[in-house]
Coordinates of C-alpha atoms and ligand atoms in Angstrom, one line a residue:
M23 CA 55.5 -16.5 145.9
S24 CA 52.3 -16.3 147.8
H25 CA 51.6 -18.9 150.5
Q26 CA 48.7 -20.2 148.4
N27 CA 50.9 -20.8 145.4
F28 CA 53.5 -22.4 147.4
W29 CA 51.0 -24.7 149.0
V30 CA 49.8 -25.7 145.5
D31 CA 53.4 -26.6 144.6
V32 CA 53.7 -28.7 147.8
L33 CA 50.5 -30.6 147.0
R34 CA 51.8 -31.2 143.5
E35 CA 55.0 -32.6 145.0
L36 CA 52.9 -34.8 147.3
Q37 CA 51.1 -36.4 144.3
S38 CA 53.9 -38.8 143.8
V39 CA 53.7 -40.1 147.4
I40 CA 50.1 -39.8 148.4
K41 CA 47.2 -41.3 146.5
R42 CA 44.8 -39.0 144.8
A43 CA 41.8 -40.1 146.8
N44 CA 43.7 -39.5 150.1
L45 CA 45.0 -36.1 148.9
V46 CA 41.5 -35.0 148.0
T47 CA 40.0 -36.3 151.3
W48 CA 42.6 -35.0 153.7
F49 CA 44.0 -31.9 152.0
K50 CA 40.6 -30.4 151.0
D51 CA 40.2 -26.9 152.1
T52 CA 43.6 -26.6 153.6
T53 CA 46.0 -23.6 153.3
I54 CA 49.2 -22.3 154.6
K55 CA 48.6 -19.9 157.4
S56 CA 52.1 -18.8 158.1
I57 CA 55.8 -19.7 157.7
S58 CA 57.8 -18.4 160.7
D59 CA 61.4 -17.2 160.6
A60 CA 62.4 -20.3 162.4
G61 CA 61.0 -22.4 159.5
V62 CA 57.8 -23.6 161.1
M63 CA 55.1 -23.9 158.5
T64 CA 51.6 -23.7 159.9
I65 CA 48.9 -25.3 157.9
A66 CA 45.3 -24.5 158.6
V67 CA 42.9 -27.3 158.2
P68 CA 39.1 -27.3 158.5
T69 CA 38.4 -29.8 161.3
D70 CA 40.1 -31.3 164.3
F71 CA 39.6 -34.7 162.9
A72 CA 41.6 -33.8 159.7
R73 CA 44.2 -32.1 161.9
R74 CA 44.8 -35.3 163.9
W75 CA 44.9 -37.5 160.9
L76 CA 47.3 -35.3 159.0
D77 CA 49.5 -34.9 162.0
E78 CA 49.7 -38.6 162.4
K79 CA 49.9 -39.9 158.9
Y80 CA 51.2 -37.2 156.6
K81 CA 53.4 -34.8 158.6
N82 CA 56.7 -36.2 157.4
K83 CA 55.6 -36.4 153.8
V84 CA 54.5 -32.8 153.9
L85 CA 57.7 -31.7 155.5
T86 CA 59.8 -33.6 152.9
A87 CA 57.8 -32.1 150.1
A88 CA 57.9 -28.6 151.5
G89 CA 61.6 -28.9 152.4
K90 CA 62.4 -29.9 148.8
L91 CA 60.8 -26.7 147.5
D92 CA 62.0 -24.4 150.2
M93 CA 64.8 -25.4 152.5
R94 CA 63.9 -22.9 155.1
V95 CA 60.9 -25.0 156.1
T96 CA 62.1 -27.2 158.9
S97 CA 58.9 -28.3 160.7
I98 CA 55.2 -28.5 160.1
H99 CA 52.4 -27.6 162.4
F100 CA 48.7 -28.3 161.7
E101 CA 46.1 -26.0 163.1
V102 CA 42.3 -26.0 163.0
D103 CA 40.5 -23.1 161.4
G104 CA 36.8 -23.7 161.4
K105 CA 36.2 -21.0 158.7
L106 CA 37.8 -23.2 156.1
A107 CA 35.3 -26.0 156.1
G108 CA 33.3 -25.9 152.9
S109 CA 34.6 -22.4 152.1
D110 CA 36.7 -21.5 149.2
L111 CA 39.4 -20.0 151.3
G112 CA 41.6 -23.1 151.1
V113 CA 43.0 -24.8 148.1
D114 CA 40.5 -26.7 146.0
V115 CA 42.5 -29.8 145.7
K116 CA 40.2 -31.6 143.4
K117 CA 40.1 -28.8 140.9
T118 CA 43.7 -27.8 141.1
F119 CA 44.8 -31.2 140.1
S120 CA 42.1 -32.5 137.9
T121 CA 44.0 -32.6 134.7
Q122 CA 47.3 -33.8 136.1
F123 CA 45.4 -36.3 138.1
E124 CA 43.4 -37.5 135.2
K125 CA 46.6 -38.2 133.4
K126 CA 48.0 -40.1 136.3
V127 CA 44.8 -41.9 137.0
R128 CA 44.6 -42.9 133.4
K129 CA 48.1 -44.3 133.4
V130 CA 47.3 -46.2 136.5
R131 CA 44.2 -47.5 134.9
N132 CA 46.2 -48.7 132.0
E133 CA 48.7 -50.2 134.3
N134 CA 46.0 -52.1 136.2
Q135 CA 44.9 -53.7 133.0
V136 CA 48.3 -55.0 132.5
S137 CA 49.5 -58.5 133.1
V138 CA 47.6 -59.0 136.2
S139 CA 48.2 -62.6 137.1
R140 CA 45.3 -64.6 138.4
P141 CA 45.8 -67.5 140.7
G142 CA 46.8 -70.2 138.3
G143 CA 49.1 -67.8 136.5
K144 CA 46.6 -66.9 133.8
I145 CA 47.2 -63.5 132.4
I146 CA 44.0 -61.4 132.2
S147 CA 45.2 -58.6 130.0
R148 CA 48.3 -56.7 128.9
M149 CA 49.2 -53.1 129.5
L150 CA 51.5 -50.4 128.7
N151 CA 54.8 -50.4 130.7
Q152 CA 55.9 -46.9 131.5
R153 CA 59.5 -47.9 131.4
Y154 CA 59.3 -47.6 127.6
D155 CA 59.4 -44.2 126.0
L156 CA 60.8 -42.6 122.9
D157 CA 63.3 -40.6 124.9
N158 CA 65.0 -43.5 126.4
F159 CA 65.3 -45.4 123.1
V160 CA 68.8 -44.9 121.9
V161 CA 68.6 -43.6 118.3
S162 CA 71.3 -44.8 115.9
H163 CA 71.7 -45.2 112.2
E164 CA 70.1 -48.6 112.3
N165 CA 66.8 -47.5 113.8
R166 CA 66.5 -43.8 113.0
L167 CA 63.7 -44.2 110.6
A168 CA 61.6 -46.3 112.9
H169 CA 62.1 -43.9 115.7
A170 CA 61.2 -40.9 113.6
A171 CA 58.0 -42.7 112.3
C172 CA 57.0 -43.4 115.9
E173 CA 57.6 -39.7 116.9
A174 CA 55.4 -38.7 114.0
V175 CA 52.6 -41.0 115.1
V176 CA 52.8 -39.7 118.6
K177 CA 52.4 -36.2 117.3
V178 CA 49.6 -37.0 114.9
P179 CA 47.9 -40.3 115.6
G180 CA 45.9 -41.5 112.7
G181 CA 47.9 -39.3 110.3
I182 CA 50.0 -40.3 107.3
Y183 CA 51.9 -43.1 109.0
N184 CA 48.9 -45.3 109.4
P185 CA 49.2 -48.2 109.8
L186 CA 52.8 -48.1 111.0
F187 CA 54.4 -51.5 110.6
I188 CA 57.7 -52.1 112.4
Y189 CA 59.7 -55.3 111.9
G190 CA 63.0 -56.7 113.0
E191 CA 64.5 -59.6 114.8
V192 CA 64.2 -60.5 118.4
G193 CA 65.5 -58.0 120.9
M194 CA 65.8 -55.1 118.5
G195 CA 63.4 -52.9 120.4
K196 CA 60.0 -53.5 118.6
T197 CA 58.0 -53.8 121.8
H198 CA 59.9 -50.9 123.3
L199 CA 58.9 -48.6 120.4
L200 CA 55.4 -49.9 120.2
Q201 CA 54.7 -49.2 123.9
A202 CA 56.6 -45.9 123.7
V203 CA 54.1 -44.8 121.0
G204 CA 51.2 -45.7 123.4
N205 CA 52.8 -43.8 126.3
G206 CA 53.6 -40.8 124.1
I207 CA 50.1 -40.5 122.8
L208 CA 48.7 -40.8 126.3
D209 CA 51.1 -38.2 127.5
N210 CA 49.9 -35.7 124.9
Q211 CA 46.3 -36.7 125.0
P212 CA 45.3 -38.4 128.2
D213 CA 41.7 -38.7 127.0
L214 CA 42.5 -41.1 124.1
V215 CA 42.0 -44.8 124.5
V216 CA 45.1 -46.7 123.7
K217 CA 45.1 -50.5 123.6
Y218 CA 48.2 -52.6 123.6
I219 CA 47.8 -56.3 122.9
T220 CA 50.0 -59.0 121.6
A221 CA 48.8 -61.0 118.7
E222 CA 49.1 -64.1 120.8
R223 CA 46.7 -62.6 123.4
F224 CA 44.4 -61.5 120.6
V225 CA 44.2 -65.1 119.4
T226 CA 43.5 -66.4 122.9
E227 CA 40.7 -63.9 123.4
V228 CA 39.1 -64.7 120.1
V229 CA 39.2 -68.4 120.8
E230 CA 37.6 -67.8 124.3
A231 CA 35.0 -65.5 122.9
I232 CA 34.0 -68.0 120.3
G233 CA 33.8 -70.7 122.9
R234 CA 31.6 -68.7 125.2
R235 CA 29.7 -67.1 122.3
H236 CA 30.8 -63.7 123.5
M237 CA 31.9 -62.4 120.2
K238 CA 29.8 -59.3 120.5
S239 CA 31.5 -58.1 123.7
F240 CA 34.8 -59.0 122.3
K241 CA 34.2 -56.7 119.3
E242 CA 32.9 -54.0 121.7
K243 CA 36.3 -53.9 123.4
F244 CA 38.0 -52.6 120.3
R245 CA 35.2 -50.3 119.1
N246 CA 36.2 -47.2 121.0
V247 CA 39.9 -47.6 120.8
D248 CA 41.8 -44.6 119.4
C249 CA 45.1 -46.3 119.0
L250 CA 45.6 -50.0 118.6
L251 CA 49.1 -51.4 119.2
I252 CA 49.5 -55.0 118.2
D253 CA 52.7 -56.8 119.0
D254 CA 54.2 -59.8 117.1
V255 CA 51.6 -60.3 114.4
Q256 CA 53.6 -63.2 112.9
F257 CA 51.7 -65.1 115.6
F258 CA 48.6 -64.9 113.5
A259 CA 50.0 -67.4 111.0
R260 CA 47.5 -70.1 110.3
K261 CA 45.0 -68.8 112.9
S262 CA 42.4 -68.1 110.4
S263 CA 39.5 -67.2 112.5
S264 CA 41.6 -64.7 114.5
Q265 CA 43.0 -63.3 111.3
Q266 CA 39.5 -62.7 110.1
E267 CA 38.5 -61.1 113.3
F268 CA 41.5 -58.9 113.3
F269 CA 40.8 -58.0 109.7
H270 CA 37.4 -56.6 110.7
T271 CA 38.8 -54.8 113.7
F272 CA 41.6 -53.3 111.6
N273 CA 39.2 -52.1 108.9
E274 CA 36.8 -50.6 111.3
L275 CA 39.5 -48.6 113.2
Y276 CA 41.3 -47.7 110.0
E277 CA 38.2 -46.3 108.4
A278 CA 37.4 -44.3 111.5
G279 CA 40.8 -42.7 111.2
K280 CA 42.2 -44.5 114.3
Q281 CA 45.9 -45.2 114.6
I282 CA 47.2 -48.7 114.2
V283 CA 50.8 -49.8 114.9
I284 CA 52.0 -53.3 114.2
T285 CA 55.2 -55.1 115.0
S286 CA 56.4 -58.4 113.4
D287 CA 59.6 -60.4 113.0
C288 CA 59.5 -60.0 109.2
P289 CA 58.1 -57.7 106.6
P290 CA 54.5 -58.0 105.5
S291 CA 55.4 -59.8 102.3
E292 CA 57.1 -62.6 104.2
L293 CA 54.3 -63.2 106.6
D294 CA 53.6 -66.7 105.3
D295 CA 50.3 -68.2 106.1
L296 CA 48.7 -64.8 106.5
D297 CA 45.7 -63.7 104.5
E298 CA 46.7 -61.7 101.5
R299 CA 44.2 -59.0 102.3
L300 CA 45.8 -58.5 105.7
K301 CA 49.3 -58.4 104.3
S302 CA 48.3 -55.7 101.9
R303 CA 46.5 -53.8 104.6
F304 CA 49.7 -54.0 106.7
A305 CA 51.8 -52.6 103.9
M306 CA 49.4 -49.8 103.2
G307 CA 51.0 -47.2 105.4
M308 CA 54.6 -47.0 106.5
V309 CA 56.8 -50.0 106.8
V310 CA 60.1 -49.7 108.8
E311 CA 62.8 -52.1 109.7
L312 CA 64.9 -52.2 112.9
H313 CA 68.4 -53.4 112.3
A314 CA 70.9 -54.8 114.8
P315 CA 72.9 -51.9 116.4
D316 CA 76.5 -51.4 115.4
F317 CA 79.3 -51.1 117.9
E318 CA 78.8 -47.3 118.6
A319 CA 75.1 -47.9 119.1
R320 CA 75.7 -50.8 121.4
M321 CA 78.1 -48.6 123.5
A322 CA 75.5 -45.8 123.6
I323 CA 72.8 -48.3 124.7
L324 CA 75.1 -49.8 127.4
K325 CA 75.9 -46.3 128.7
R326 CA 72.3 -45.3 128.8
K327 CA 71.2 -48.5 130.6
A328 CA 74.0 -48.3 133.0
L329 CA 73.0 -44.7 133.8
E330 CA 69.4 -45.8 134.3
Q331 CA 70.6 -48.2 136.9
Q332 CA 73.0 -45.7 138.4
L333 CA 75.8 -48.1 137.5
V334 CA 79.2 -46.6 136.9
L335 CA 81.4 -49.0 134.9
D336 CA 84.9 -48.7 133.6
P337 CA 84.9 -47.8 129.9
E338 CA 87.1 -50.9 129.3
I339 CA 84.3 -53.1 130.7
L340 CA 81.6 -51.4 128.5
D341 CA 83.9 -51.7 125.5
F342 CA 84.4 -55.4 126.3
I343 CA 80.6 -56.0 126.5
A344 CA 79.8 -54.1 123.4
N345 CA 82.5 -56.1 121.5
N346 CA 81.2 -59.5 122.6
V347 CA 77.5 -59.1 122.7
T348 CA 76.5 -58.1 119.2
A349 CA 73.2 -59.7 118.2
N350 CA 70.5 -58.5 120.4
V351 CA 69.8 -55.6 122.7
R352 CA 67.9 -57.7 125.2
V353 CA 71.0 -59.8 125.8
L354 CA 73.1 -56.7 126.1
E355 CA 70.8 -55.5 128.8
G356 CA 70.8 -59.0 130.4
V357 CA 74.6 -59.0 130.7
L358 CA 74.5 -55.5 132.3
K359 CA 71.9 -56.7 134.8
Q360 CA 74.0 -59.7 135.8
V361 CA 77.1 -57.5 136.1
A362 CA 75.1 -55.3 138.5
A363 CA 73.8 -58.2 140.4
E364 CA 77.3 -59.7 140.9
M365 CA 78.6 -56.3 142.1
N366 CA 75.9 -56.2 144.7
L367 CA 76.2 -59.8 145.7
F368 CA 80.0 -59.9 146.0
N369 CA 80.5 -56.3 146.7
A370 CA 83.3 -56.3 144.2
L371 CA 84.0 -54.4 141.0
P372 CA 83.5 -56.3 137.7
T373 CA 86.7 -57.3 135.9
I374 CA 87.1 -58.3 132.3
S375 CA 87.4 -61.9 133.4
S376 CA 84.3 -61.8 135.6
V377 CA 82.3 -60.3 132.8
A378 CA 83.6 -62.8 130.3
K379 CA 82.2 -65.5 132.6
I380 CA 78.8 -63.9 132.6
I381 CA 78.7 -63.7 128.8
Q382 CA 79.7 -67.3 128.5
R383 CA 77.1 -68.3 131.0
I384 CA 74.5 -66.7 128.8
N385 CA 75.9 -68.2 125.6
R386 CA 78.2 -71.2 126.1
A387 CA 79.2 -71.3 122.5
H388 CA 80.4 -67.7 122.5
Q389 CA 84.1 -67.2 121.6
I390 CA 85.4 -64.2 123.6
V391 CA 86.9 -61.6 121.3
G392 CA 89.2 -58.7 122.0
S393 CA 92.7 -57.5 121.7
E394 CA 95.6 -59.6 123.0
E395 CA 95.7 -57.5 126.1
V396 CA 92.0 -58.1 126.8
L397 CA 92.3 -61.8 126.1
H398 CA 95.1 -61.9 128.6
K399 CA 92.9 -60.3 131.2
V400 CA 90.2 -62.9 130.5
N401 CA 92.5 -65.7 131.3
N402 CA 94.4 -64.0 134.2
P403 CA 91.8 -62.6 136.6
M404 CA 93.0 -59.6 138.6
P405 CA 92.5 -59.4 142.3
V406 CA 89.0 -57.9 142.8
R407 CA 88.6 -54.5 144.2
K408 CA 86.0 -53.8 146.9
R409 CA 83.3 -51.3 146.5
A410 CA 82.6 -48.5 148.8
V411 CA 80.0 -49.5 151.3
S412 CA 80.2 -47.1 154.2
S413 CA 80.4 -43.4 154.6
D414 CA 84.0 -43.8 155.8
D415 CA 84.9 -45.4 152.5
I416 CA 83.5 -42.4 150.7
I417 CA 85.2 -39.9 153.0
E418 CA 88.5 -41.6 152.4
L419 CA 88.1 -41.7 148.6
V420 CA 87.1 -38.0 148.5
A421 CA 90.0 -37.0 150.7
D422 CA 92.3 -39.0 148.5
Y423 CA 90.9 -37.5 145.3
F424 CA 91.3 -33.9 146.5
N425 CA 94.6 -34.6 148.3
L426 CA 93.2 -33.8 151.7
R427 CA 93.4 -35.5 155.0
I428 CA 90.4 -37.2 156.4
E429 CA 90.6 -34.8 159.4
D430 CA 90.2 -31.9 157.1
L431 CA 86.9 -33.2 155.9
T432 CA 85.6 -34.0 159.3
G433 CA 87.1 -30.9 160.9
Q434 CA 86.0 -27.3 161.1
C435 CA 88.1 -25.7 158.4
R436 CA 86.0 -23.3 156.3
Q437 CA 88.4 -22.8 153.4
K438 CA 86.8 -23.2 150.0
T439 CA 89.3 -25.9 149.0
V440 CA 88.0 -28.0 151.9
M441 CA 84.4 -26.9 152.0
L442 CA 83.5 -28.1 148.5
P443 CA 85.1 -31.6 149.0
R444 CA 83.2 -31.8 152.3
Q445 CA 80.0 -31.0 150.6
I446 CA 80.7 -33.5 147.9
C447 CA 81.2 -36.1 150.6
M448 CA 77.8 -35.3 152.0
Y449 CA 76.2 -35.4 148.5
L450 CA 77.7 -38.8 147.7
I451 CA 76.9 -40.4 151.0
K452 CA 73.3 -39.3 150.5
K453 CA 73.1 -40.2 146.9
E454 CA 75.0 -43.5 146.9
L455 CA 74.3 -44.9 150.3
G456 CA 71.0 -43.2 151.1
Y457 CA 72.0 -42.2 154.6
S458 CA 69.7 -39.7 156.4
Y459 CA 70.9 -36.1 156.8
E460 CA 71.3 -36.8 160.6
E461 CA 73.5 -39.8 160.0
I462 CA 75.7 -38.0 157.5
G463 CA 76.1 -35.1 159.9
K464 CA 77.2 -37.4 162.7
G465 CA 79.8 -39.2 160.5
L466 CA 81.3 -35.9 159.3
G467 CA 82.3 -34.2 162.5
N468 CA 78.9 -34.0 164.2
R469 CA 77.4 -31.5 161.8
N470 CA 73.8 -30.4 162.0
H471 CA 71.4 -32.1 159.6
T472 CA 70.3 -28.8 158.0
T473 CA 73.9 -28.1 157.1
V474 CA 74.0 -31.5 155.4
M475 CA 70.7 -30.9 153.6
H476 CA 71.9 -27.5 152.4
S477 CA 75.1 -29.0 151.1
Y478 CA 73.3 -31.8 149.3
R479 CA 71.0 -29.4 147.6
K480 CA 73.8 -27.1 146.7
V481 CA 75.8 -29.8 145.0
S482 CA 72.7 -31.2 143.2
K483 CA 72.1 -27.7 141.9
M484 CA 75.7 -27.1 141.0
I485 CA 76.2 -30.2 138.9
E486 CA 73.5 -28.9 136.6
S487 CA 75.8 -26.2 135.3
D488 CA 79.3 -27.0 136.5
V489 CA 81.0 -29.4 134.1
N490 CA 84.2 -29.7 136.1
L491 CA 82.3 -30.6 139.2
L492 CA 80.5 -33.2 137.3
K493 CA 83.7 -34.7 136.0
D494 CA 85.1 -34.8 139.5
L495 CA 82.0 -36.5 140.8
N496 CA 82.1 -39.1 138.0
S497 CA 85.8 -39.9 138.7
I498 CA 85.1 -40.3 142.3
K499 CA 82.0 -42.4 141.6
R500 CA 84.0 -44.7 139.4
D501 CA 86.4 -45.3 142.2
L502 CA 83.4 -45.9 144.5
A503 CA 82.2 -48.4 141.9
R504 CA 78.6 -48.2 142.8
Ligands
ADP117 P1 61.7 -56.9 120.6 O1 60.3 -56.6 120.9 O2 62.2 -56.4 119.3 O3 62.1 -58.4 120.8 P2 62.3 -55.3 122.9 O4 61.5 -54.1 122.5 O5 61.6 -56.2 123.9 O6 62.6 -56.1 121.6 O7 63.7 -54.9 123.4 C1 64.5 -55.7 124.3 C2 65.1 -54.8 125.3 O8 66.1 -54.0 124.7 C3 64.1 -53.9 126.0 O9 64.4 -53.8 127.3 C4 64.4 -52.6 125.3 O10 64.2 -51.5 126.2 C5 65.9 -52.6 124.9 N1 66.2 -51.9 123.7 C6 66.2 -52.4 122.4 N2 66.6 -51.4 121.6 C7 66.9 -50.3 122.3 C8 67.4 -49.0 122.0 N3 67.7 -48.6 120.8 N4 67.5 -48.2 123.0 C9 67.3 -48.5 124.3 N5 66.8 -49.7 124.6 C10 66.6 -50.7 123.7
MG118 MG1 58.7 -57.9 121.5

């Protein structure tokens, strides 16, 4: 790969840690001059001012980004090359990243609109939360149709599923899907304007606009929207001026071929106190229902959410939660969050009885269900096990797991049966405890940080294809209980 291409990759990497404006300002007209055998990457910059600034503010970030892409890079050196200023010899940062940046900027713009609280707690506007996408929505029998319809809308906004009406009870994932549609559309077509608003917010805005006689500017806001996502339309009940306003907005957008997605807690026909015309508009496109997830789906959701929080839980615990929390995915998530919080707070592994307490705290009336054995555990708490909190804990566990002595791992032996477990130690200490490469090296027989970095990357790479290694890692992680 040419230096120039490598530099473009490094700058791309930097996008996630340096703001666009700063990247453009400080990395304009820069280029890689050389990479020495010793791993020194020399970057030519146009002015001495830029050199000093980069050296002071961004050296470490550049090193981290470059090191991620090519481990041979071990240090960074900035050098002035007057020829670069205003020339096209360096990388044109602005142009190179315009489209990716646009996408990012747009998302950020969207984000900025969102739930910004003003002093006094008033919410100005709502936005899309990037946490929600169609890929992290667990698809099961109960929601397959709704998910598929959302996928179709993301592919072809304003197509045959227009409007798309999603209904279901509280905590079934309506808002998740709605926002996922918005995020999906923006991912595919960053230039489109997507607006997410709750019906409640819509009503407030209409009332305010009427009060201040700003109806015109209110209408304007929706005029150039390509996709309108409106959450919880049951809230429109008996708010007739808002309904009317929404009816106009709806018609205008619909006639212009714009996508509309609506959620509600009941089907259109049961939206009492809603204008018949609106009801029939809602039912015009595709109407899908979200049902409560069954046991398998609840297990799948729990596993997914645990993974997202990097939480490794005993299958017995997951099973217990899925059996006892049945009504609502939000509560399922809530229990998981509290389990995680208690683990962190008390540094102890959850047990059936500690989880039962959490569930009953959320719903006092809940009768714990489970086999006789499980119910026995609820009433007879086991002594709690501590979680691994230091690198020594991890070294001990890994040694134990592979039937090695601790000295083998910290020593100099280069046999494969010892090398791999040692590398696994390094990987886990980095991943689980976030130690620096230097610290890890020190704790493992005074090894060089580059050795540690190399091991970490090696294991990260290996788990992508080595199923057995992944299994080992998962078993060890379960013992670590992090
Ligand atoms: P609703 O709007 O229907 O009340 P939400 O969309 O707010 O429900 O969902 C509640 C929580 O449950 C959210 O955090 C959401 O991510 C999660 N959730 C619901 N269903 C699923 C699913 N099938 N897969 C993953 N997460 C889900
Ligand atoms: Mg909701």
